[in-house]
PDB file of C-alpha atoms in Angstrom:
ATOM      1  CA  UNK A 193      -0.103   0.149  -0.069  1.00 65.00           C
ATOM      2  CA  UNK A 194       1.039   3.621  -0.632  1.00 78.00           C
ATOM      3  CA  UNK A 195       0.856   6.021   1.998  1.00 93.00           C
ATOM      4  CA  UNK A 196      -1.374   8.262   2.580  1.00 97.00           C
ATOM      5  CA  UNK A 197      -1.403  11.179   5.020  1.00 97.00           C
ATOM      6  CA  UNK A 198      -3.742  14.260   5.718  1.00 97.00           C
ATOM      7  CA  UNK A 199      -2.781  17.839   4.827  1.00 97.00           C
ATOM      8  CA  UNK A 200      -1.129  19.430   6.830  1.00 97.00           C
ATOM      9  CA  UNK A 201      -2.349  23.063   8.247  1.00 98.00           C
ATOM     10  CA  UNK A 202       1.709  24.518   8.296  1.00 98.00           C
ATOM     11  CA  UNK A 203       1.138  24.429   4.056  1.00 98.00           C
ATOM     12  CA  UNK A 204      -1.247  26.713   4.854  1.00 98.00           C
ATOM     13  CA  UNK A 205      -0.156  30.205   6.411  1.00 97.00           C
ATOM     14  CA  UNK A 206      -0.405  33.882   5.778  1.00 96.00           C
ATOM     15  CA  UNK A 207      -1.981  37.120   5.962  1.00 96.00           C
ATOM     16  CA  UNK A 208      -5.400  36.651   8.454  1.00 96.00           C
ATOM     17  CA  UNK A 209      -8.560  38.293   7.784  1.00 97.00           C
ATOM     18  CA  UNK A 210     -12.164  37.890   8.937  1.00 94.00           C
ATOM     19  CA  UNK A 211     -13.317  37.728   5.262  1.00 96.00           C
ATOM     20  CA  UNK A 212     -11.195  34.791   4.024  1.00 97.00           C
ATOM     21  CA  UNK A 213      -9.922  37.222   1.648  1.00 98.00           C
ATOM     22  CA  UNK A 214      -6.801  34.404   1.631  1.00 98.00           C
ATOM     23  CA  UNK A 215      -7.089  30.653   0.203  1.00 98.00           C
ATOM     24  CA  UNK A 216      -5.531  29.290   3.460  1.00 98.00           C
ATOM     25  CA  UNK A 217      -8.271  30.806   5.434  1.00 98.00           C
ATOM     26  CA  UNK A 218     -10.975  29.075   2.396  1.00 98.00           C
ATOM     27  CA  UNK A 219      -9.399  25.794   2.070  1.00 98.00           C
ATOM     28  CA  UNK A 220     -10.704  22.788   4.665  1.00 98.00           C
ATOM     29  CA  UNK A 221      -8.721  19.929   5.264  1.00 98.00           C
ATOM     30  CA  UNK A 222     -10.787  16.450   5.545  1.00 98.00           C
ATOM     31  CA  UNK A 223      -9.606  12.928   4.388  1.00 97.00           C
ATOM     32  CA  UNK A 224     -10.411  11.180   1.812  1.00 96.00           C
ATOM     33  CA  UNK A 225     -11.533   8.215   2.939  1.00 93.00           C
ATOM     34  CA  UNK A 226     -14.144   9.994   4.650  1.00 94.00           C
ATOM     35  CA  UNK A 227     -15.433  12.300   2.269  1.00 94.00           C
ATOM     36  CA  UNK A 228     -19.332  12.058   0.980  1.00 90.00           C
ATOM     37  CA  UNK A 229     -20.248  14.636  -1.262  1.00 89.00           C
ATOM     38  CA  UNK A 230     -22.157  18.134  -0.311  1.00 86.00           C
ATOM     39  CA  UNK A 231     -24.928  18.350  -2.801  1.00 86.00           C
ATOM     40  CA  UNK A 232     -24.674  22.766  -2.219  1.00 88.00           C
ATOM     41  CA  UNK A 233     -21.349  23.095  -3.093  1.00 94.00           C
ATOM     42  CA  UNK A 234     -19.178  23.131  -5.986  1.00 95.00           C
ATOM     43  CA  UNK A 235     -15.997  21.506  -5.004  1.00 97.00           C
ATOM     44  CA  UNK A 236     -12.442  21.269  -6.132  1.00 98.00           C
ATOM     45  CA  UNK A 237      -9.785  18.549  -4.522  1.00 98.00           C
ATOM     46  CA  UNK A 238      -6.412  19.508  -3.997  1.00 98.00           C
ATOM     47  CA  UNK A 239      -4.358  16.081  -3.867  1.00 98.00           C
ATOM     48  CA  UNK A 240      -0.582  15.429  -3.537  1.00 98.00           C
ATOM     49  CA  UNK A 241       1.549  12.386  -6.015  1.00 98.00           C
ATOM     50  CA  UNK A 242       4.479  13.110  -3.149  1.00 98.00           C
ATOM     51  CA  UNK A 243       7.056  10.922  -4.730  1.00 97.00           C
ATOM     52  CA  UNK A 244       9.984  11.071  -7.158  1.00 96.00           C
ATOM     53  CA  UNK A 245      10.734   7.445  -7.919  1.00 97.00           C
ATOM     54  CA  UNK A 246       9.399   8.272 -11.357  1.00 97.00           C
ATOM     55  CA  UNK A 247      12.117  10.857 -12.138  1.00 97.00           C
ATOM     56  CA  UNK A 248      14.801   8.434  -9.924  1.00 96.00           C
ATOM     57  CA  UNK A 249      13.658   5.522 -12.489  1.00 96.00           C
ATOM     58  CA  UNK A 250      14.034   7.661 -15.645  1.00 95.00           C
ATOM     59  CA  UNK A 251      17.026   9.246 -14.590  1.00 93.00           C
ATOM     60  CA  UNK A 252      16.626  12.655 -13.543  1.00 92.00           C
ATOM     61  CA  UNK A 253      17.442  14.621 -10.454  1.00 93.00           C
ATOM     62  CA  UNK A 254      14.494  13.708  -7.563  1.00 95.00           C
ATOM     63  CA  UNK A 255      13.190  15.759  -4.904  1.00 97.00           C
ATOM     64  CA  UNK A 256      10.039  16.099  -6.830  1.00 97.00           C
ATOM     65  CA  UNK A 257       8.168  14.180  -4.065  1.00 98.00           C
ATOM     66  CA  UNK A 258       8.206  17.959  -2.119  1.00 98.00           C
ATOM     67  CA  UNK A 259       6.438  19.781  -4.820  1.00 98.00           C
ATOM     68  CA  UNK A 260       3.336  18.849  -3.616  1.00 98.00           C
ATOM     69  CA  UNK A 261       3.784  21.159  -0.513  1.00 98.00           C
ATOM     70  CA  UNK A 262       5.907  23.292  -2.019  1.00 98.00           C
ATOM     71  CA  UNK A 263       2.394  24.479  -4.140  1.00 98.00           C
ATOM     72  CA  UNK A 264       0.450  24.289  -0.916  1.00 98.00           C
ATOM     73  CA  UNK A 265       2.768  27.364   0.663  1.00 98.00           C
ATOM     74  CA  UNK A 266       2.564  29.120  -2.213  1.00 98.00           C
ATOM     75  CA  UNK A 267      -1.085  29.097  -3.126  1.00 98.00           C
ATOM     76  CA  UNK A 268      -2.592  29.866   0.347  1.00 98.00           C
ATOM     77  CA  UNK A 269      -1.187  33.171   0.528  1.00 98.00           C
ATOM     78  CA  UNK A 270      -3.180  34.272  -2.860  1.00 98.00           C
ATOM     79  CA  UNK A 271      -6.110  35.939  -2.340  1.00 98.00           C
ATOM     80  CA  UNK A 272      -9.095  34.415  -2.389  1.00 98.00           C
ATOM     81  CA  UNK A 273     -11.995  35.457  -4.764  1.00 98.00           C
ATOM     82  CA  UNK A 274     -14.149  32.221  -4.430  1.00 98.00           C
ATOM     83  CA  UNK A 275     -17.539  32.057  -4.194  1.00 96.00           C
ATOM     84  CA  UNK A 276     -19.505  31.300  -0.861  1.00 95.00           C
ATOM     85  CA  UNK A 277     -20.630  27.923  -2.691  1.00 96.00           C
ATOM     86  CA  UNK A 278     -17.661  27.316  -3.844  1.00 97.00           C
ATOM     87  CA  UNK A 279     -14.625  24.330  -1.694  1.00 97.00           C
ATOM     88  CA  UNK A 280     -11.090  24.241  -2.242  1.00 98.00           C
ATOM     89  CA  UNK A 281     -10.421  21.209   0.088  1.00 98.00           C
ATOM     90  CA  UNK A 282      -6.636  19.454   0.391  1.00 98.00           C
ATOM     91  CA  UNK A 283      -6.791  16.057   1.004  1.00 98.00           C
ATOM     92  CA  UNK A 284      -3.577  15.678   1.840  1.00 98.00           C
ATOM     93  CA  UNK A 285      -0.547  13.287  -0.163  1.00 98.00           C
ATOM     94  CA  UNK A 286      -0.176  10.214  -1.592  1.00 98.00           C
ATOM     95  CA  UNK A 287       3.468   9.007  -1.058  1.00 97.00           C
ATOM     96  CA  UNK A 288       5.351   6.220  -2.361  1.00 96.00           C
ATOM     97  CA  UNK A 289       6.119   3.358  -0.025  1.00 95.00           C
ATOM     98  CA  UNK A 290       9.536   1.019  -0.806  1.00 95.00           C
ATOM     99  CA  UNK A 291       9.511   2.087  -4.227  1.00 96.00           C
ATOM    100  CA  UNK A 292       6.625   0.446  -4.892  1.00 96.00           C
ATOM    101  CA  UNK A 293       5.794   3.220  -7.996  1.00 97.00           C
ATOM    102  CA  UNK A 294       2.839   0.691  -9.591  1.00 96.00           C
ATOM    103  CA  UNK A 295       1.216   0.105  -6.437  1.00 97.00           C
ATOM    104  CA  UNK A 296       1.244   4.086  -5.539  1.00 97.00           C
ATOM    105  CA  UNK A 297      -0.256   4.692  -9.072  1.00 97.00           C
ATOM    106  CA  UNK A 298      -3.080   1.598  -8.186  1.00 97.00           C
ATOM    107  CA  UNK A 299      -3.793   4.222  -5.375  1.00 97.00           C
ATOM    108  CA  UNK A 300      -3.808   7.199  -7.239  1.00 98.00           C
ATOM    109  CA  UNK A 301      -6.528   5.740 -10.078  1.00 98.00           C
ATOM    110  CA  UNK A 302      -8.522   4.942  -6.712  1.00 97.00           C
ATOM    111  CA  UNK A 303      -8.148   8.551  -4.710  1.00 98.00           C
ATOM    112  CA  UNK A 304      -9.355  10.024  -8.326  1.00 98.00           C
ATOM    113  CA  UNK A 305     -12.223   7.726  -9.071  1.00 98.00           C
ATOM    114  CA  UNK A 306     -13.370   8.434  -5.339  1.00 97.00           C
ATOM    115  CA  UNK A 307     -13.446  12.188  -6.366  1.00 97.00           C
ATOM    116  CA  UNK A 308     -14.864  12.160  -9.572  1.00 97.00           C
ATOM    117  CA  UNK A 309     -17.957   9.570  -7.930  1.00 96.00           C
ATOM    118  CA  UNK A 310     -18.468  12.096  -5.016  1.00 96.00           C
ATOM    119  CA  UNK A 311     -18.399  14.802  -8.298  1.00 96.00           C
ATOM    120  CA  UNK A 312     -15.178  16.926  -6.233  1.00 97.00           C
ATOM    121  CA  UNK A 313     -12.914  17.867  -9.299  1.00 98.00           C
ATOM    122  CA  UNK A 314      -9.304  16.979  -8.891  1.00 98.00           C
ATOM    123  CA  UNK A 315      -6.500  18.920  -8.988  1.00 98.00           C
ATOM    124  CA  UNK A 316      -3.472  16.949  -8.137  1.00 98.00           C
ATOM    125  CA  UNK A 317      -0.273  18.406  -7.389  1.00 98.00           C
ATOM    126  CA  UNK A 318       2.843  16.175  -7.865  1.00 97.00           C
ATOM    127  CA  UNK A 319       5.250  14.596  -7.806  1.00 95.00           C
ATOM    128  CA  UNK A 320       6.423  12.947 -10.735  1.00 98.00           C
ATOM    129  CA  UNK A 321       4.810  12.809 -14.646  1.00 98.00           C
ATOM    130  CA  UNK A 322       4.229   8.864 -14.080  1.00 98.00           C
ATOM    131  CA  UNK A 323       1.142  10.619 -11.799  1.00 98.00           C
ATOM    132  CA  UNK A 324      -0.509  11.467 -15.524  1.00 98.00           C
ATOM    133  CA  UNK A 325      -1.436   7.191 -15.990  1.00 98.00           C
ATOM    134  CA  UNK A 326      -2.813   6.967 -12.724  1.00 98.00           C
ATOM    135  CA  UNK A 327      -4.752  10.517 -13.072  1.00 98.00           C
ATOM    136  CA  UNK A 328      -6.332   9.111 -16.548  1.00 98.00           C
ATOM    137  CA  UNK A 329      -7.286   5.801 -15.759  1.00 98.00           C
ATOM    138  CA  UNK A 330      -9.306   7.330 -12.395  1.00 98.00           C
ATOM    139  CA  UNK A 331     -11.510   9.713 -14.758  1.00 98.00           C
ATOM    140  CA  UNK A 332     -11.609   6.704 -17.227  1.00 97.00           C
ATOM    141  CA  UNK A 333     -13.871   5.220 -14.943  1.00 95.00           C
ATOM    142  CA  UNK A 334     -16.896   7.284 -15.112  1.00 95.00           C
ATOM    143  CA  UNK A 335     -16.757   7.683 -18.530  1.00 93.00           C
ATOM    144  CA  UNK A 336     -19.191   5.717 -20.921  1.00 91.00           C
ATOM    145  CA  UNK A 337     -18.004   3.247 -23.606  1.00 87.00           C
ATOM    146  CA  UNK A 338     -18.909   5.157 -26.648  1.00 90.00           C
ATOM    147  CA  UNK A 339     -17.308   8.926 -24.812  1.00 96.00           C
ATOM    148  CA  UNK A 340     -13.887   9.842 -25.442  1.00 96.00           C
ATOM    149  CA  UNK A 341     -11.784  11.650 -23.085  1.00 98.00           C
ATOM    150  CA  UNK A 342      -8.469  13.856 -24.632  1.00 98.00           C
ATOM    151  CA  UNK A 343      -5.353  14.231 -22.779  1.00 98.00           C
ATOM    152  CA  UNK A 344      -3.806  18.193 -23.495  1.00 99.00           C
ATOM    153  CA  UNK A 345      -0.057  17.987 -21.919  1.00 98.00           C
ATOM    154  CA  UNK A 346       1.760  21.464 -21.898  1.00 98.00           C
ATOM    155  CA  UNK A 347       5.604  19.710 -21.851  1.00 98.00           C
ATOM    156  CA  UNK A 348       9.128  19.715 -23.612  1.00 98.00           C
ATOM    157  CA  UNK A 349       8.602  16.406 -23.494  1.00 98.00           C
ATOM    158  CA  UNK A 350       6.281  13.141 -25.382  1.00 98.00           C
ATOM    159  CA  UNK A 351       6.511  11.218 -22.186  1.00 98.00           C
ATOM    160  CA  UNK A 352       5.569   8.372 -24.431  1.00 98.00           C
ATOM    161  CA  UNK A 353       8.955   6.157 -23.719  1.00 97.00           C
ATOM    162  CA  UNK A 354       8.428   2.538 -23.202  1.00 97.00           C
ATOM    163  CA  UNK A 355       8.218   0.889 -20.298  1.00 95.00           C
ATOM    164  CA  UNK A 356       9.947  -2.072 -20.466  1.00 92.00           C
ATOM    165  CA  UNK A 357      12.294  -1.981 -17.264  1.00 90.00           C
ATOM    166  CA  UNK A 358       8.580  -0.229 -15.145  1.00 93.00           C
ATOM    167  CA  UNK A 359       6.775   3.073 -15.500  1.00 97.00           C
ATOM    168  CA  UNK A 360       8.859   6.208 -15.054  1.00 96.00           C
ATOM    169  CA  UNK A 361       8.282  10.011 -15.179  1.00 97.00           C
ATOM    170  CA  UNK A 362       8.965   9.410 -19.130  1.00 97.00           C
ATOM    171  CA  UNK A 363       6.160   6.263 -19.620  1.00 98.00           C
ATOM    172  CA  UNK A 364       2.618   7.431 -18.782  1.00 98.00           C
ATOM    173  CA  UNK A 365       1.567   8.583 -22.133  1.00 98.00           C
ATOM    174  CA  UNK A 366       2.499   5.080 -23.701  1.00 98.00           C
ATOM    175  CA  UNK A 367       1.249   2.986 -21.186  1.00 98.00           C
ATOM    176  CA  UNK A 368      -2.300   4.752 -21.952  1.00 98.00           C
ATOM    177  CA  UNK A 369      -1.766   4.445 -25.764  1.00 97.00           C
ATOM    178  CA  UNK A 370      -1.123   0.384 -25.020  1.00 96.00           C
ATOM    179  CA  UNK A 371      -4.017   0.088 -23.470  1.00 96.00           C
ATOM    180  CA  UNK A 372      -6.288   1.824 -26.131  1.00 95.00           C
ATOM    181  CA  UNK A 373      -4.548   0.132 -29.145  1.00 93.00           C
ATOM    182  CA  UNK A 374      -5.357  -3.303 -26.806  1.00 93.00           C
ATOM    183  CA  UNK A 375      -9.306  -1.735 -27.071  1.00 91.00           C
ATOM    184  CA  UNK A 376      -8.600  -1.792 -31.224  1.00 91.00           C
ATOM    185  CA  UNK A 377      -9.152   2.187 -29.828  1.00 92.00           C
ATOM    186  CA  UNK A 378      -6.896   5.895 -30.715  1.00 91.00           C
ATOM    187  CA  UNK A 379      -5.096   7.785 -27.847  1.00 96.00           C
ATOM    188  CA  UNK A 380      -6.476  11.091 -27.850  1.00 98.00           C
ATOM    189  CA  UNK A 381      -3.422  12.811 -27.037  1.00 98.00           C
ATOM    190  CA  UNK A 382      -2.232  16.424 -27.360  1.00 98.00           C
ATOM    191  CA  UNK A 383       1.366  17.237 -26.985  1.00 98.00           C
ATOM    192  CA  UNK A 384       1.698  21.449 -26.697  1.00 98.00           C
ATOM    193  CA  UNK A 385       5.525  22.732 -26.573  1.00 98.00           C
ATOM    194  CA  UNK A 386       7.487  19.317 -27.318  1.00 98.00           C
ATOM    195  CA  UNK A 387      10.952  20.385 -28.101  1.00 98.00           C
ATOM    196  CA  UNK A 388      13.263  18.458 -30.501  1.00 97.00           C
ATOM    197  CA  UNK A 389      16.713  18.706 -28.355  1.00 97.00           C
ATOM    198  CA  UNK A 390      14.745  16.644 -26.245  1.00 97.00           C
ATOM    199  CA  UNK A 391      12.813  13.789 -27.840  1.00 98.00           C
ATOM    200  CA  UNK A 392      14.711  11.678 -29.846  1.00 98.00           C
ATOM    201  CA  UNK A 393      13.750  10.441 -33.555  1.00 98.00           C
ATOM    202  CA  UNK A 394      12.219   6.688 -32.530  1.00 98.00           C
ATOM    203  CA  UNK A 395       9.529   8.813 -29.925  1.00 98.00           C
ATOM    204  CA  UNK A 396       8.506  11.350 -32.591  1.00 98.00           C
ATOM    205  CA  UNK A 397       7.796   7.867 -34.848  1.00 98.00           C
ATOM    206  CA  UNK A 398       6.148   6.989 -32.480  1.00 98.00           C
ATOM    207  CA  UNK A 399       4.646  10.128 -31.573  1.00 98.00           C
ATOM    208  CA  UNK A 400       3.070   9.628 -35.283  1.00 97.00           C
ATOM    209  CA  UNK A 401       2.666   5.920 -35.316  1.00 96.00           C
ATOM    210  CA  UNK A 402      -0.206   7.056 -32.789  1.00 97.00           C
ATOM    211  CA  UNK A 403      -1.275  10.253 -34.569  1.00 97.00           C
ATOM    212  CA  UNK A 404      -0.891  12.539 -31.571  1.00 98.00           C
ATOM    213  CA  UNK A 405      -1.589  16.087 -32.052  1.00 98.00           C
ATOM    214  CA  UNK A 406       1.681  18.140 -31.109  1.00 98.00           C
ATOM    215  CA  UNK A 407       2.808  21.980 -31.860  1.00 98.00           C
ATOM    216  CA  UNK A 408       6.554  21.778 -31.779  1.00 98.00           C
ATOM    217  CA  UNK A 409       7.886  24.560 -29.263  1.00 97.00           C
ATOM    218  CA  UNK A 410       8.755  26.748 -31.918  1.00 96.00           C
ATOM    219  CA  UNK A 411       4.725  27.456 -32.508  1.00 97.00           C
ATOM    220  CA  UNK A 412       3.375  27.605 -29.181  1.00 98.00           C
ATOM    221  CA  UNK A 413       4.051  30.873 -28.498  1.00 98.00           C
ATOM    222  CA  UNK A 414       1.812  34.167 -28.689  1.00 98.00           C
ATOM    223  CA  UNK A 415       3.322  34.645 -32.224  1.00 98.00           C
ATOM    224  CA  UNK A 416       1.447  32.115 -33.147  1.00 98.00           C
ATOM    225  CA  UNK A 417      -1.972  32.401 -30.940  1.00 98.00           C
ATOM    226  CA  UNK A 418      -4.501  32.053 -33.837  1.00 98.00           C
ATOM    227  CA  UNK A 419      -2.756  28.827 -35.044  1.00 98.00           C
ATOM    228  CA  UNK A 420      -2.163  27.319 -31.140  1.00 98.00           C
ATOM    229  CA  UNK A 421      -6.331  28.028 -30.403  1.00 98.00           C
ATOM    230  CA  UNK A 422      -6.601  26.849 -34.052  1.00 98.00           C
ATOM    231  CA  UNK A 423      -5.113  23.360 -33.714  1.00 98.00           C
ATOM    232  CA  UNK A 424      -6.660  23.430 -29.840  1.00 98.00           C
ATOM    233  CA  UNK A 425     -10.219  23.714 -30.966  1.00 98.00           C
ATOM    234  CA  UNK A 426     -10.008  21.063 -33.897  1.00 98.00           C
ATOM    235  CA  UNK A 427      -8.872  18.854 -31.348  1.00 98.00           C
ATOM    236  CA  UNK A 428     -11.536  19.585 -28.484  1.00 98.00           C
ATOM    237  CA  UNK A 429     -14.480  19.298 -30.338  1.00 98.00           C
ATOM    238  CA  UNK A 430     -13.670  15.409 -31.469  1.00 96.00           C
ATOM    239  CA  UNK A 431     -13.536  14.493 -27.389  1.00 98.00           C
ATOM    240  CA  UNK A 432     -15.874  14.830 -24.844  1.00 98.00           C
ATOM    241  CA  UNK A 433     -14.006  15.332 -21.939  1.00 98.00           C
ATOM    242  CA  UNK A 434     -10.717  16.852 -21.056  1.00 98.00           C
ATOM    243  CA  UNK A 435      -7.545  16.070 -18.635  1.00 98.00           C
ATOM    244  CA  UNK A 436      -5.294  18.380 -18.627  1.00 98.00           C
ATOM    245  CA  UNK A 437      -1.467  17.774 -17.026  1.00 98.00           C
ATOM    246  CA  UNK A 438       1.135  20.581 -17.434  1.00 98.00           C
ATOM    247  CA  UNK A 439       4.838  19.450 -16.827  1.00 98.00           C
ATOM    248  CA  UNK A 440       6.679  22.066 -15.461  1.00 98.00           C
ATOM    249  CA  UNK A 441       9.761  21.396 -16.889  1.00 97.00           C
ATOM    250  CA  UNK A 442       7.991  22.246 -20.330  1.00 98.00           C
ATOM    251  CA  UNK A 443       8.331  26.075 -19.402  1.00 98.00           C
ATOM    252  CA  UNK A 444      11.704  27.918 -19.950  1.00 98.00           C
ATOM    253  CA  UNK A 445      13.836  27.651 -16.836  1.00 98.00           C
ATOM    254  CA  UNK A 446      13.594  31.672 -16.800  1.00 98.00           C
ATOM    255  CA  UNK A 447      10.233  31.010 -15.445  1.00 98.00           C
ATOM    256  CA  UNK A 448      10.354  27.454 -13.792  1.00 98.00           C
ATOM    257  CA  UNK A 449      14.242  27.253 -12.716  1.00 98.00           C
ATOM    258  CA  UNK A 450      12.916  24.006  -9.896  1.00 98.00           C
ATOM    259  CA  UNK A 451      12.335  21.172 -12.069  1.00 97.00           C
ATOM    260  CA  UNK A 452      13.332  17.847 -12.653  1.00 90.00           C
ATOM    261  CA  UNK A 453      14.425  18.739 -16.503  1.00 93.00           C
ATOM    262  CA  UNK A 454      15.158  22.636 -16.533  1.00 94.00           C
ATOM    263  CA  UNK A 455      16.020  24.165 -20.525  1.00 95.00           C
ATOM    264  CA  UNK A 456      15.779  27.672 -21.260  1.00 96.00           C
ATOM    265  CA  UNK A 457      14.930  26.491 -23.971  1.00 96.00           C
ATOM    266  CA  UNK A 458      10.866  26.245 -22.941  1.00 97.00           C
ATOM    267  CA  UNK A 459       7.743  28.674 -22.908  1.00 98.00           C
ATOM    268  CA  UNK A 460       6.496  31.395 -21.366  1.00 98.00           C
ATOM    269  CA  UNK A 461       3.147  31.345 -18.887  1.00 98.00           C
ATOM    270  CA  UNK A 462       1.365  33.651 -21.164  1.00 98.00           C
ATOM    271  CA  UNK A 463       0.322  31.259 -23.797  1.00 98.00           C
ATOM    272  CA  UNK A 464      -0.230  28.622 -21.393  1.00 98.00           C
ATOM    273  CA  UNK A 465      -2.722  31.182 -19.764  1.00 98.00           C
ATOM    274  CA  UNK A 466      -4.236  31.402 -23.673  1.00 98.00           C
ATOM    275  CA  UNK A 467      -4.407  28.008 -23.783  1.00 98.00           C
ATOM    276  CA  UNK A 468      -6.467  27.221 -20.342  1.00 98.00           C
ATOM    277  CA  UNK A 469      -8.780  29.581 -21.087  1.00 98.00           C
ATOM    278  CA  UNK A 470      -9.846  28.154 -24.314  1.00 98.00           C
ATOM    279  CA  UNK A 471      -9.999  24.345 -22.756  1.00 98.00           C
ATOM    280  CA  UNK A 472     -12.090  26.071 -19.515  1.00 98.00           C
ATOM    281  CA  UNK A 473     -14.365  27.551 -21.581  1.00 98.00           C
ATOM    282  CA  UNK A 474     -14.423  24.875 -23.721  1.00 98.00           C
ATOM    283  CA  UNK A 475     -16.540  22.948 -20.645  1.00 98.00           C
ATOM    284  CA  UNK A 476     -15.061  19.467 -21.351  1.00 98.00           C
ATOM    285  CA  UNK A 477     -12.299  19.606 -18.245  1.00 98.00           C
ATOM    286  CA  UNK A 478     -12.670  17.350 -15.511  1.00 98.00           C
ATOM    287  CA  UNK A 479      -9.407  16.500 -14.848  1.00 98.00           C
ATOM    288  CA  UNK A 480      -6.120  18.939 -13.637  1.00 98.00           C
ATOM    289  CA  UNK A 481      -2.475  18.015 -12.499  1.00 98.00           C
ATOM    290  CA  UNK A 482       0.749  20.178 -12.092  1.00 98.00           C
ATOM    291  CA  UNK A 483       3.735  17.925 -11.730  1.00 98.00           C
ATOM    292  CA  UNK A 484       7.995  17.835 -11.799  1.00 98.00           C
ATOM    293  CA  UNK A 485       8.679  20.793  -9.007  1.00 98.00           C
ATOM    294  CA  UNK A 486      11.261  20.081  -7.652  1.00 98.00           C
ATOM    295  CA  UNK A 487      11.748  22.817  -4.404  1.00 98.00           C
ATOM    296  CA  UNK A 488      15.768  21.656  -3.928  1.00 97.00           C
ATOM    297  CA  UNK A 489      16.793  23.422  -7.751  1.00 98.00           C
ATOM    298  CA  UNK A 490      14.051  26.227  -7.054  1.00 98.00           C
ATOM    299  CA  UNK A 491      15.512  29.629  -7.016  1.00 98.00           C
ATOM    300  CA  UNK A 492      13.277  32.305  -4.944  1.00 98.00           C
ATOM    301  CA  UNK A 493      10.644  29.903  -4.708  1.00 98.00           C
ATOM    302  CA  UNK A 494       9.476  31.191  -8.627  1.00 98.00           C
ATOM    303  CA  UNK A 495       8.540  27.742  -9.711  1.00 98.00           C
ATOM    304  CA  UNK A 496       6.094  26.751  -7.120  1.00 98.00           C
ATOM    305  CA  UNK A 497       4.699  29.968  -7.165  1.00 98.00           C
ATOM    306  CA  UNK A 498       3.888  30.177 -10.409  1.00 98.00           C
ATOM    307  CA  UNK A 499       2.357  26.491 -10.213  1.00 98.00           C
ATOM    308  CA  UNK A 500       0.414  27.906  -7.454  1.00 98.00           C
ATOM    309  CA  UNK A 501      -0.726  30.736  -9.406  1.00 98.00           C
ATOM    310  CA  UNK A 502      -1.667  28.161 -12.534  1.00 98.00           C
ATOM    311  CA  UNK A 503      -4.347  26.758  -9.947  1.00 98.00           C
ATOM    312  CA  UNK A 504      -5.169  30.091  -8.384  1.00 98.00           C
ATOM    313  CA  UNK A 505      -6.162  30.721 -12.819  1.00 98.00           C
ATOM    314  CA  UNK A 506      -8.083  26.946 -12.661  1.00 98.00           C
ATOM    315  CA  UNK A 507     -10.128  27.290  -9.464  1.00 98.00           C
ATOM    316  CA  UNK A 508     -11.340  30.482 -10.250  1.00 98.00           C
ATOM    317  CA  UNK A 509     -12.247  30.161 -14.461  1.00 97.00           C
ATOM    318  CA  UNK A 510     -13.660  26.708 -14.347  1.00 93.00           C
TER     319      UNK A 510
END
């Protein structure tokens, strides 16, 4: 079994008011195992995936297990503009036990499924990107047979590496693709910000074989906004639901130095925010996660603040 730890009040500190002006005053800390649907509220559910085992297996620099709490610390200080009928709940962290990543993914899938069953919108905080395989499978359990769920991944990497030697942070969408292939279905996957200097020729070939929609980082910028929007609209029209995953290493290290695989060649926050707006406006977003924050390499908590701002944007616009 993975280790489940309840949310820690120390991660939610900030200015005190008597009007819940800040999110640390708004958030509730609850036990996922005891939670039940409350029909009077719209609920955003934070759940940490506190593991960097997938990064270790993928030969990256470890530290992303500390990511979920680092995001919470910055999110709690941000202003609260949610209405009284909207809940923000922190359900704590799932941690990897004895380097058993596969078991952690199974537990995370169960947790996501429970959140969806209780009509909460899951917002998962990572942690390494192997989180995506678990998150997607949890959402998939509540999709009807003829419905389609599309994956939109903001990332420098396809994460389509084969899991021959076990699951890791580079294999989640390969695993999903193979499972769809076994059912004679095509994966509905769009990757935004892909870099040629971060993916081998074989990864591009596999992406082509799976008919993956992708935009290279060269064309994922505000200079190509209309093209980005058109590609997103075309992709979303073909699916019923959208699962969005944001890998912070896709951003330029000018914005996100504290990640597992930093590079100055990434994208900027503005094009991501414009893309998120379009995704949210579609009414199809059912789950979001933010992954690969590595506080060990952050500068002035800049990357944690970026991650928190992305969460803040989504919960106030969804």
